[in-house]
Amino acid sequence: MGKMSGSQAVVKCLEEEGIKTIFGYPGGAVIDLFDALMDSDINNVLVRHEQGAVHAADGFARVTGEVGVALLTSGPGATNGVTGIATAYMDSIPMVILTGQVPRALIGNDAFQEVDIVGISRPCTKHNYLVSDLDQLIPTLREAFYIAKSGRPGPVLVDLPKDLMASQLTYPEKKDIKISSYQPTYKPHPVQIERACKKIMQAKKPVLYVGGGVILSDSSNELRELAIKLNIPVTMTLMGLGAFPGTHDLSMGMLGMHGTYTANMAVAECDLLIAVGARFDDRVTGKLEDFAAKSQKIHIDIDPTSISKNVKVDVPIVSDCKKALTAINEWFDTKSDINLSDEADRHMPWLETIHDWTVKHPLSYKDDDIIIKPQYVIETLHKHTEGKAIITTEVGQNQMWAAQFYKLDYHRHFVTSGGLGTMGFGLPAAIGAQMAFPDKTVIDIAGDGSIQMNIQELATAKQYNCPVKVAILNNGYLGMVRQWQKLFYNKRYASTTMDVAPDFVDLAKAYGALGLRATTKDEVEPVIKEALATDNIVIMDFKIEKEEGVYPMVPAGKANTEMLLV
Amino acid sequence: MKHTISVLLQNKPGVLSRVTGLFSGRGFNIKSLCVAETLDKGISCLTVVSHGDETIVEQITKQLHKLIDVIKVTDISEHEFVEREMILIRMKAESHTRAEVLRVIDIFRGKVVDVSAKSYAVEITGSASKITAAIDILRPIGIKEIIRTGTIAMARATKTK
């Protein structure tokens, strides 16, 4: 095989990994790489800010399940990407981030646009590399892809010194990747499966508590089979939304700080909590001692560190969620002495109790004839997209209303920054999602605060004909913080009033997008219909009730049963 | 409770900062840390002494194991083990204390490794508690400088019956 340059080899390796779209921003240190990309079929999406590149690659990865790739230059290019990397890390998203680095001879010299990005990104990547040897270039990249997508997925950063990109090398043959110190456990231990199934058999009031792991492992079907077969009610974390159909009778919606009354009561009263691909995050558990305190706990997770980190569990199962759920389903299917319909019937009294909670305190809001309620906007979006849109969100009230009122029936359709809570995530993530599925409706549900954090990506959307729809729930506040200030800080609205904001309709126009505004309730539906009917990017500016809050709400540090209701 | 954890890791650039970064980032405590190559130059052995209840130590070992470059993690204080620490102490040793210093060092089976008109540099090896005892006895005589290695430890071989 003939020689090729380091940058050509990197591009060839990306092709070999099946990458068709990457998101990047050029600069001195990666100029060779972008040059090599011109000769490839790989499409680079030129963003307007490196944070946008990483979020877009992240959004692409979340909706496809493939590894998202971002290519950034050295120094500020790399540091601008850090928020995006940390966002992906907290939500376990498979990504490879390629950063340029100054030539090896200059590393450590405070060279122009030099930064120790491997040092900076160490705590927010699954793994990272500085390639210091030409022979290691391609093996390292292959390893990076392998690590990013295997086990508990996560972002892997590879720092590429510029001189290596210009050096000549022989492209190495592909070999199986074996890392002796990295061998994730995929298969559940049969003894633990047996123990778990016996606990399920004994339970009178079981609850399935499912998180993002079910989506990452594509095990929605297995989950649905288990829940429906045994009549077990399901609650989902923010990251787990869509793992089980939100409109199904067994769905209790989201749990935790802004979870439904039903879900939080069910978890508090259950006698068996089956956690699948969830990590007992503080926004889910509230006061730890009171979380599911009456229950035995089964915990399925591929990452051993997640198990018994916050809450002690009775049956830990380190496994891929899909494999564990399949094993549990098979156990029930093959035991001839178990009558499945009897098992399902046994839970009827429990389901009735749950139903009573929902009747008593359904997810609701006080609607108004004139003033636009944000929840009404989301419900109307749901109605006109038939619940089939890919929803991305920013962070704050907009995110919680989207999670509560856009009843998701499909997995990989809800793209949100759960762990890190990154404002400015939704728009670039929507672009990434739209690049993956050009024919789908992609809606970024935003607030007037967070949309301004990466608004520049409208130009990216325009350049690549990504007809994303942005629904701004505009209340002129940083609403979630304002809500806390209202409830817990004596209504002292410190720095949460956005007195000056752009005219979003004019702004849309400036970017070549369509801008629409609704100021009264009757204008909401026509705006949404028009937005969905156009091929262009649309910004919908909904002037909503200024002081609307997200409810239910569990105050920080309180038990989940101490919810503030509407 | 004190735990002594032995970690085998790939001898690669930056691997130590992955370990120490994990401890600082997650608020785990490091009482001492020793690291050096093993017989295989590609693999290093790191001994870390930490404090924490069972939950914390379980997290420490799991989180260490999660690092891609970490090959093996053992909480060797769970079973019988030998631990050693070495200390270099420069003692004030003027005419009236020279003999006293030598006597105390002899009790702790230490030895003089450097000598000058007014000082002895002394090496003592032993468990952390022995080292601490030696320091307590030597302090009133006059310590000028002190360097501790931190603990290294090895599990005892299982005895056949």
XYZ file of C-alpha atoms in Angstrom:
727
model
C 0.000 0.000 0.000
C 1.282 3.444 -0.862
C 2.102 6.193 1.544
C -0.335 8.884 2.531
C -0.288 11.903 4.796
C -1.364 11.727 8.419
C -4.423 13.823 7.659
C -5.409 11.597 4.736
C -5.026 8.606 7.019
C -7.295 10.201 9.657
C -9.951 10.820 7.013
C -9.604 7.266 5.704
C -10.016 5.978 9.233
C -13.213 8.026 9.688
C -14.532 6.538 6.436
C -13.619 3.067 7.671
C -15.675 3.741 10.825
C -18.656 4.529 8.621
C -18.712 8.234 9.411
C -20.600 10.295 6.844
C -21.165 13.575 8.662
C -18.903 15.445 11.038
C -19.235 18.838 12.665
C -16.258 21.118 12.773
C -14.579 24.454 12.634
C -11.183 24.979 11.017
C -8.048 26.672 12.290
C -4.308 26.634 11.813
C -3.696 23.338 13.552
C -6.320 21.388 11.589
C -5.956 23.026 8.197
C -4.388 19.820 6.809
C -7.312 17.748 8.062
C -9.892 20.001 6.449
C -7.851 19.928 3.264
C -7.905 16.123 3.258
C -11.665 16.140 3.944
C -12.225 17.947 0.638
C -11.265 14.729 -1.168
C -13.635 12.613 0.901
C -17.379 11.967 0.776
C -17.564 12.860 4.443
C -19.655 15.973 4.833
C -18.326 18.555 7.278
C -20.952 20.795 8.777
C -19.310 24.152 9.353
C -20.776 25.480 12.570
C -20.474 29.022 13.890
C -18.959 28.192 17.277
C -17.101 25.084 18.435
C -19.571 24.460 21.263
C -22.188 24.185 18.523
C -20.065 21.592 16.716
C -19.878 19.304 19.719
C -23.572 19.696 20.616
C -24.568 19.047 16.993
C -22.424 15.900 16.848
C -23.985 14.941 20.180
C -27.523 15.452 18.850
C -26.598 13.397 15.789
C -25.333 10.593 18.045
C -28.395 10.642 20.317
C -30.921 10.220 17.503
C -28.926 7.679 15.474
C -27.076 5.692 18.133
C -23.929 6.131 16.058
C -20.722 7.789 17.170
C -20.866 11.571 16.718
C -17.696 13.222 15.464
C -16.523 16.801 15.983
C -13.339 18.317 14.583
C -11.932 21.375 16.310
C -8.759 23.331 16.065
C -6.200 23.695 18.861
C -6.326 26.182 21.740
C -9.579 28.151 21.819
C -11.203 25.768 19.341
C -10.637 22.930 21.762
C -11.589 24.853 24.914
C -14.783 26.108 23.283
C -15.695 22.473 22.798
C -15.294 21.544 26.461
C -18.881 22.368 27.512
C -20.104 20.157 24.706
C -17.791 17.337 25.731
C -18.864 17.568 29.380
C -22.516 17.544 28.264
C -21.977 14.329 26.302
C -19.978 12.781 29.152
C -22.707 13.335 31.742
C -25.293 11.742 29.446
C -23.022 8.884 28.219
C -23.157 9.810 24.548
C -20.751 8.027 22.175
C -18.567 10.654 20.537
C -15.094 11.138 19.157
C -13.715 14.660 19.350
C -10.684 15.358 17.221
C -8.668 18.404 18.197
C -5.688 19.902 16.457
C -2.546 20.457 18.500
C 0.571 22.502 17.848
C 3.505 20.580 16.310
C 5.114 18.143 18.757
C 8.317 20.167 18.926
C 6.362 23.140 20.288
C 4.221 21.314 22.869
C 4.848 22.775 26.311
C 6.307 25.998 24.899
C 3.196 28.148 25.245
C 3.028 28.179 21.472
C 0.347 30.114 19.587
C -3.067 28.509 20.147
C -1.558 25.834 22.364
C -3.567 24.425 25.238
C -3.268 21.159 27.162
C -6.683 19.939 26.049
C -5.912 16.394 27.138
C -5.325 17.735 30.651
C -8.377 19.981 30.530
C -10.734 17.329 29.200
C -9.487 14.446 31.348
C -12.305 14.618 33.926
C -15.043 15.046 31.299
C -14.106 12.393 28.756
C -14.406 8.643 28.976
C -10.812 8.560 27.786
C -8.485 10.796 25.859
C -5.239 10.684 23.938
C -2.456 12.894 22.722
C -1.009 11.110 19.713
C 2.745 11.481 20.047
C 3.898 8.845 17.590
C 2.966 8.518 13.907
C 2.717 4.722 14.182
C 0.094 5.125 16.874
C -2.103 7.551 14.930
C -4.527 5.124 13.328
C -4.501 2.474 16.101
C -5.321 5.260 18.565
C -8.211 6.540 16.469
C -9.631 3.042 16.118
C -9.315 2.525 19.849
C -11.056 5.872 20.439
C -14.082 4.784 18.397
C -14.143 1.414 20.134
C -14.049 2.959 23.609
C -16.603 5.647 22.727
C -19.279 3.155 21.705
C -18.592 0.133 23.914
C -19.541 -0.432 27.548
C -21.104 2.684 29.013
C -20.644 4.995 26.038
C -18.996 8.379 26.292
C -16.937 11.005 24.520
C -13.302 10.245 23.672
C -10.951 13.039 22.658
C -7.952 12.556 20.386
C -5.441 15.406 20.206
C -3.559 15.477 16.887
C -0.282 17.414 16.631
C -0.042 19.309 13.374
C 3.310 17.865 12.271
C 1.870 14.344 12.331
C -0.885 15.429 9.955
C 1.712 16.442 7.367
C 3.940 13.358 7.843
C 3.799 10.402 5.481
C 2.746 6.981 6.682
C 1.613 3.589 5.460
C -1.996 2.999 6.417
C -2.089 0.056 8.825
C -4.296 -3.004 8.358
C -7.403 -3.187 10.484
C -7.027 -5.467 13.473
C -9.387 -6.547 16.245
C -9.166 -4.177 19.147
C -8.292 -5.729 22.479
C -7.575 -3.593 25.506
C -6.603 -5.835 28.391
C -7.474 -3.201 30.977
C -10.892 -2.423 29.485
C -13.417 -5.227 29.306
C -16.967 -4.089 29.983
C -19.416 -6.648 31.340
C -22.264 -7.132 28.886
C -23.850 -10.373 30.023
C -25.812 -10.512 33.251
C -24.905 -13.121 35.843
C -27.565 -15.859 35.685
C -27.705 -16.131 39.484
C -28.531 -12.451 39.763
C -31.188 -12.739 37.064
C -32.754 -15.632 38.978
C -32.712 -13.598 42.215
C -34.223 -10.599 40.448
C -37.000 -12.657 38.866
C -37.892 -14.236 42.203
C -38.146 -10.782 43.742
C -40.415 -9.728 40.895
C -42.559 -12.825 41.571
C -42.948 -11.845 45.219
C -43.675 -8.180 44.617
C -47.175 -6.860 45.031
C -46.350 -3.260 44.167
C -43.475 -3.206 41.663
C -42.291 -0.175 39.716
C -39.946 -0.025 36.728
C -37.706 3.025 37.020
C -35.930 3.440 33.689
C -33.259 5.806 32.507
C -31.112 6.698 29.541
C -29.371 3.309 29.598
C -32.472 1.733 28.047
C -32.239 4.159 25.145
C -28.457 3.867 24.764
C -28.757 0.081 24.573
C -31.816 0.210 22.284
C -33.820 -1.988 24.617
C -37.193 -0.242 24.472
C -38.820 -3.338 22.980
C -37.525 -5.607 25.731
C -38.643 -3.113 28.359
C -42.113 -2.833 26.852
C -42.385 -6.617 26.723
C -41.535 -6.959 30.413
C -43.797 -4.138 31.583
C -46.813 -5.268 29.583
C -46.320 -8.981 30.241
C -46.345 -8.524 34.009
C -48.416 -5.344 34.243
C -45.659 -3.335 35.895
C -46.082 0.448 35.872
C -43.181 2.417 34.406
C -41.658 5.744 35.353
C -38.879 7.362 33.370
C -36.080 9.738 34.147
C -35.548 12.765 31.918
C -32.974 10.756 29.959
C -35.287 7.766 29.757
C -38.260 9.541 28.178
C -39.385 7.659 25.093
C -37.946 4.364 26.339
C -41.530 3.372 27.151
C -44.503 4.893 25.312
C -45.604 7.987 27.224
C -49.210 7.528 26.147
C -49.426 3.905 27.357
C -51.641 3.160 30.367
C -48.681 1.757 32.289
C -46.650 4.938 31.849
C -46.595 7.183 34.904
C -44.433 9.787 33.167
C -41.313 11.294 34.630
C -40.332 11.040 38.300
C -38.264 13.284 40.531
C -38.101 17.012 41.131
C -40.619 17.847 38.408
C -42.055 14.382 38.080
C -45.722 13.505 38.168
C -47.573 13.070 41.454
C -48.339 9.512 40.417
C -44.750 8.554 39.661
C -43.368 10.002 42.868
C -46.094 8.441 45.014
C -45.683 5.081 43.292
C -41.940 5.067 43.913
C -42.473 6.057 47.530
C -45.045 3.286 48.080
C -43.666 0.485 45.929
C -42.346 -2.728 47.439
C -39.970 -3.434 44.554
C -38.087 -0.870 42.511
C -36.573 -2.201 39.302
C -34.016 0.357 38.142
C -32.919 -0.147 34.549
C -30.140 1.994 33.101
C -30.760 4.757 35.613
C -28.348 6.134 38.184
C -30.347 7.448 41.162
C -29.425 11.029 40.327
C -30.201 13.711 42.945
C -32.864 15.304 40.715
C -34.598 11.924 40.684
C -34.259 10.836 44.293
C -34.823 14.047 46.251
C -34.024 13.331 49.893
C -32.083 10.087 49.633
C -33.241 8.428 52.866
C -36.858 8.717 51.822
C -36.422 7.555 48.226
C -38.310 4.319 47.606
C -37.742 3.613 51.283
C -40.330 0.818 51.486
C -38.901 -1.165 48.611
C -36.392 -3.806 47.749
C -34.270 -2.690 44.827
C -32.979 -4.345 41.684
C -30.486 -2.300 39.707
C -29.434 -3.114 36.154
C -26.564 -1.016 34.829
C -23.547 -1.630 32.629
C -21.412 0.638 34.798
C -20.538 -0.918 38.176
C -19.806 2.538 39.629
C -23.473 3.470 39.195
C -24.589 0.608 41.380
C -24.893 1.336 45.104
C -23.342 4.777 44.570
C -26.244 6.741 46.044
C -28.713 4.076 47.104
C -27.912 0.580 48.371
C -29.522 -2.059 46.217
C -30.526 -5.630 47.016
C -29.919 -7.202 43.611
C -27.176 -5.539 41.571
C -26.938 -6.666 37.961
C -23.943 -5.397 36.026
C -25.013 -5.854 32.438
C -26.096 -4.336 29.190
C -29.760 -3.401 29.745
C -30.900 -5.229 26.621
C -29.223 -8.476 27.646
C -30.533 -8.287 31.207
C -34.103 -7.464 30.164
C -34.020 -10.252 27.596
C -32.814 -12.685 30.251
C -35.604 -11.635 32.636
C -38.223 -11.948 29.897
C -36.912 -15.403 28.990
C -36.954 -16.509 32.617
C -40.663 -15.714 32.855
C -41.415 -17.233 29.452
C -39.679 -20.526 30.115
C -40.887 -21.245 33.652
C -43.759 -23.586 32.983
C -45.152 -23.273 36.502
C -45.723 -19.554 36.074
C -48.991 -18.381 34.653
C -48.181 -15.002 33.162
C -51.736 -13.731 33.173
C -52.043 -14.610 36.879
C -48.861 -12.659 37.520
C -50.219 -9.706 35.586
C -53.568 -9.888 37.398
C -51.815 -9.890 40.751
C -50.782 -6.276 40.133
C -54.288 -5.006 39.387
C -54.940 -3.603 42.896
C -51.613 -1.739 42.672
C -52.515 -0.342 39.254
C -55.841 0.809 40.669
C -54.064 2.672 43.451
C -51.854 4.285 40.830
C -54.857 5.185 38.733
C -56.460 6.839 41.770
C -53.366 9.001 42.258
C -53.536 10.112 38.641
C -57.219 10.963 38.986
C -56.523 12.892 42.184
C -53.541 14.873 40.879
C -53.068 14.575 37.132
C -50.358 16.516 35.392
C -52.177 19.771 34.821
C -52.072 23.525 34.575
C -54.479 26.406 34.869
C -55.296 27.287 31.305
C -56.361 30.764 30.259
C -58.541 32.009 27.409
C -56.200 34.784 26.361
C -52.773 34.457 27.956
C -50.607 31.737 26.410
C -49.672 28.963 28.810
C -46.409 27.194 27.920
C -47.954 23.806 28.616
C -50.667 24.574 26.059
C -47.979 25.366 23.463
C -46.310 22.000 24.062
C -49.620 20.125 23.938
C -50.482 21.868 20.681
C -47.076 20.994 19.235
C -47.730 17.387 20.243
C -51.143 17.438 18.629
C -49.965 18.819 15.280
C -46.874 16.607 15.068
C -48.916 13.575 16.209
C -46.225 13.050 18.818
C -43.791 12.019 16.119
C -41.370 14.941 16.101
C -37.837 14.761 17.392
C -37.805 17.160 20.317
C -34.658 18.867 21.506
C -34.706 21.222 24.447
C -32.683 23.904 26.046
C -32.440 23.839 29.835
C -34.783 25.166 32.475
C -38.551 25.515 32.501
C -38.780 24.914 28.743
C -37.065 21.553 29.239
C -39.334 20.458 32.076
C -42.546 21.499 30.306
C -41.371 19.632 27.215
C -40.599 16.558 29.340
C -43.984 16.715 31.054
C -46.333 17.630 28.229
C -44.806 16.262 25.015
C -45.810 12.648 25.610
C -43.053 10.714 23.899
C -43.882 7.371 22.395
C -40.611 6.701 20.614
C -37.088 6.303 21.842
C -34.253 8.490 20.503
C -36.820 11.243 19.955
C -36.057 13.344 23.012
C -32.700 15.084 22.949
C -31.912 17.006 26.091
C -28.954 17.831 28.280
C -29.920 15.879 31.385
C -26.830 15.511 33.521
C -24.955 18.718 32.875
C -28.005 20.878 32.151
C -26.379 22.870 29.393
C -28.256 25.947 28.212
C -27.632 26.503 24.513
C -27.717 22.773 23.779
C -31.051 22.551 21.994
C -30.469 24.462 18.757
C -27.160 22.877 17.707
C -28.442 19.463 18.856
C -31.522 19.991 16.678
C -29.246 20.706 13.715
C -27.360 17.474 14.385
C -30.633 15.543 14.635
C -31.958 17.128 11.443
C -28.731 16.260 9.575
C -29.315 12.643 10.593
C -33.005 12.644 9.640
C -33.612 15.319 6.993
C -37.240 14.270 6.521
C -38.298 14.333 10.152
C -39.767 17.275 11.994
C -37.207 18.482 14.536
C -38.348 20.998 17.128
C -36.131 22.791 19.618
C -38.253 23.766 22.600
C -36.435 26.775 24.000
C -36.615 29.632 26.440
C -35.818 33.211 25.566
C -32.721 32.967 27.751
C -31.136 29.740 26.579
C -31.843 30.236 22.865
C -29.514 33.222 22.990
C -26.632 31.075 24.181
C -26.051 29.481 20.770
C -28.331 31.520 18.516
C -25.483 31.920 16.007
C -26.121 28.333 14.853
C -29.158 29.571 12.918
C -26.650 30.435 10.216
C -25.397 26.836 10.227
C -28.960 25.588 9.906
C -29.510 27.948 6.986
C -26.277 26.992 5.231
C -27.095 23.277 5.324
C -30.866 23.587 4.719
C -31.736 22.160 8.111
C -35.354 23.236 8.523
C -35.365 23.021 12.323
C -38.256 24.613 14.168
C -37.523 26.609 17.281
C -40.371 27.191 19.725
C -39.362 29.925 22.148
C -41.419 29.962 25.334
C -40.758 33.639 25.874
C -41.444 34.918 29.377
C -38.693 37.512 29.554
C -37.126 35.711 32.490
C -34.566 33.070 33.224
C -37.653 31.256 34.315
C -36.412 28.300 36.331
C -34.110 30.379 38.484
C -36.880 32.976 38.799
C -39.213 30.217 39.979
C -36.752 29.268 42.732
C -36.381 32.934 43.656
C -40.145 33.257 43.865
C -40.535 30.183 46.054
C -37.406 30.240 48.186
C -35.810 33.695 47.906
C -38.722 35.921 48.812
C -39.348 36.981 45.196
C -36.006 38.721 44.920
C -35.444 38.302 41.172
C -31.687 38.773 41.171
C -30.359 38.908 37.600
C -33.117 36.786 36.144
C -34.968 39.500 34.239
C -34.050 39.618 30.570
C -35.059 43.232 30.035
C -33.432 43.450 26.644
C -33.858 40.693 24.094
C -33.794 40.752 20.329
C -37.032 40.807 18.379
C -36.965 37.101 17.564
C -39.153 37.516 14.486
C -36.783 40.094 13.026
C -33.846 38.016 14.118
C -35.213 35.015 12.247
C -35.559 37.181 9.175
C -31.976 38.378 9.518
C -30.817 34.749 9.365
C -33.041 33.977 6.382
C -35.462 32.022 8.556
C -39.182 32.507 9.048
C -40.197 34.319 12.216
C -43.685 33.913 13.686
C -45.135 35.291 16.864
C -48.102 34.436 19.030
C -49.153 36.776 21.816
C -52.580 35.327 22.584
C -53.831 31.798 22.944
C -55.830 31.832 19.716
C -52.675 32.655 17.759
C -50.803 29.576 18.971
C -52.386 26.993 16.721
C -52.104 29.008 13.468
C -48.437 29.749 14.226
C -47.661 26.090 14.827
C -49.543 24.991 11.718
C -47.708 27.521 9.570
C -44.350 26.601 11.095
C -44.847 22.906 10.426
C -45.987 23.588 6.869
C -42.893 25.518 5.833
C -39.670 24.025 4.506
C -37.592 26.777 6.034
C -36.176 27.208 9.504
C -38.820 28.743 11.739
C -38.569 30.647 14.981
C -41.859 30.696 16.838
C -41.916 33.385 19.487
C -44.618 32.522 22.025
C -45.184 35.331 24.490
C -46.214 33.213 27.441
C -47.513 33.893 30.931
C -44.528 35.564 32.569
C -44.678 33.980 36.000
C -45.849 30.484 35.141
C -44.067 27.839 37.208
C -43.203 24.198 36.611
C -45.285 21.924 38.846
C -45.258 19.523 40.548
C -42.027 20.565 42.212
C -40.080 18.854 44.960
C -38.102 21.533 46.826
C -34.389 20.736 46.984
C -33.556 18.447 49.894
C -37.180 17.400 50.458
C -38.660 13.951 49.983
C -40.363 13.313 46.657
C -43.711 12.957 48.419
C -43.480 16.585 49.593
C -44.400 17.954 46.176
C -45.709 21.430 45.571
C -48.663 20.995 43.250
C -50.258 23.417 40.798
C -11.326 3.646 58.202
C -7.915 3.382 56.575
C -7.659 1.378 53.374
C -4.570 0.427 51.405
C -5.376 -0.024 47.736
C -2.998 -1.508 45.192
C -3.499 -0.511 41.558
C -1.839 -1.967 38.471
C -1.911 0.441 35.564
C -0.564 0.952 32.082
C 2.680 2.891 32.239
C 1.567 5.675 29.905
C 1.933 9.473 29.956
C -0.749 11.153 32.010
C -1.942 8.013 33.752
C -0.971 9.265 37.212
C -2.959 12.437 36.708
C -5.970 10.332 35.739
C -5.730 8.653 39.128
C -5.054 11.770 41.195
C -7.634 13.746 39.199
C -10.206 11.088 40.012
C -9.461 11.383 43.734
C -9.597 15.189 43.792
C -12.562 15.438 41.416
C -14.690 13.056 43.442
C -13.549 14.291 46.823
C -11.750 11.098 47.826
C -8.922 11.397 50.300
C -5.291 10.488 49.554
C -3.194 9.882 52.647
C -0.213 8.649 50.709
C 0.565 7.519 47.212
C 3.526 5.571 45.827
C 4.074 4.568 42.235
C 6.827 2.823 40.280
C 7.357 0.402 37.429
C 6.833 -3.310 37.902
C 9.012 -6.049 36.349
C 7.065 -5.359 33.173
C 8.126 -1.851 32.152
C 4.771 -1.306 30.482
C 2.939 -1.676 33.787
C 3.208 0.429 36.937
C 2.102 -0.412 40.442
C 0.516 2.289 42.534
C -0.224 1.995 46.227
C -2.662 4.501 47.628
C -3.702 4.835 51.242
C -7.101 6.427 51.699
C -9.727 7.010 54.347
C -13.423 6.356 54.018
C -16.387 4.216 55.000
C -17.291 1.074 53.063
C -19.435 2.931 50.510
C -16.666 5.392 49.718
C -14.006 2.712 49.434
C -16.294 0.679 47.178
C -16.666 3.751 44.974
C -12.911 4.383 45.005
C -12.122 0.877 43.820
C -14.909 0.887 41.219
C -14.022 4.315 39.899
C -10.343 3.377 39.677
C -11.250 0.249 37.792
C -13.340 2.285 35.379
C -10.255 4.177 34.171
C -9.306 2.685 30.836
C -5.603 2.426 31.756
C -6.212 0.629 35.052
C -5.616 -3.118 34.861
C -6.330 -4.301 38.389
C -7.491 -2.788 41.669
C -7.147 -4.601 44.996
C -8.097 -3.351 48.418
C -5.280 -5.268 50.067
C -6.242 -4.129 53.527
C -9.281 -6.424 53.247
C -6.971 -9.347 54.028
C -3.623 -9.983 55.705
C -0.889 -7.826 54.220
C 2.548 -6.405 54.898
C 3.124 -2.696 54.600
C 6.369 -0.763 54.600
C 7.277 2.846 54.549
C 10.724 4.379 54.483
C 11.752 7.601 56.066
C 14.863 9.758 55.763
C 15.429 12.014 58.763
C 18.138 14.554 59.245
C 18.764 14.725 63.010
C 20.540 17.430 64.928
C 23.528 15.546 66.253
C 25.792 17.691 68.326
C 28.189 16.361 70.918
C 25.633 15.899 73.695
C 22.972 14.184 71.513
C 25.027 12.104 69.081
C 24.986 9.003 71.228
C 21.299 9.379 72.081
C 20.363 9.598 68.380
C 22.305 6.447 67.561
C 20.696 4.594 70.439
C 17.164 5.443 69.366
C 17.908 4.618 65.740
C 19.249 1.263 66.788
C 16.004 0.515 68.655
C 14.064 1.154 65.439
C 16.609 -0.819 63.376
C 17.485 2.259 61.387
C 20.854 3.176 59.998
C 22.895 6.293 59.413
C 23.227 7.066 55.692
C 24.929 10.471 55.832
C 26.915 12.195 58.499
C 28.275 15.667 59.196
C 29.741 17.484 62.171
C 26.312 18.580 63.366
C 23.905 16.054 61.884
C 23.099 12.492 61.019
C 20.870 11.517 58.109
C 19.047 8.376 59.116
C 17.018 5.769 57.239
C 14.254 3.853 58.987
C 11.931 1.318 57.395
C 8.750 -0.159 58.776
C 5.018 0.025 59.015
C 3.432 3.464 59.080
C 2.808 3.121 62.827
C 6.443 2.219 63.513
C 7.607 5.219 61.476
C 5.267 7.498 63.378
C 6.538 6.081 66.695
C 10.124 6.711 65.646
C 9.323 10.297 64.729
C 7.627 10.848 68.093
C 10.696 9.615 69.959
C 13.186 11.503 67.792
C 11.312 14.826 67.732
C 12.427 16.006 71.230
C 16.043 15.293 70.320
C 15.836 17.586 67.323
C 14.639 16.790 63.798
C 15.981 19.117 61.084
C 14.316 17.586 58.040
C 12.077 14.685 57.253
C 11.125 12.848 54.035
C 8.560 10.012 53.999
C 7.961 7.743 51.046
C 4.385 6.853 51.848
C 3.247 3.283 52.214
C 3.851 0.390 49.868
C 2.086 -2.837 50.625
C 1.765 -6.454 49.543
C -0.826 -9.079 50.351
C 0.491 -11.989 52.388
C 0.742 -15.293 50.577
C -2.152 -17.601 51.364
C -0.973 -20.243 53.800
C -1.601 -23.861 52.909
C -2.961 -25.997 55.691
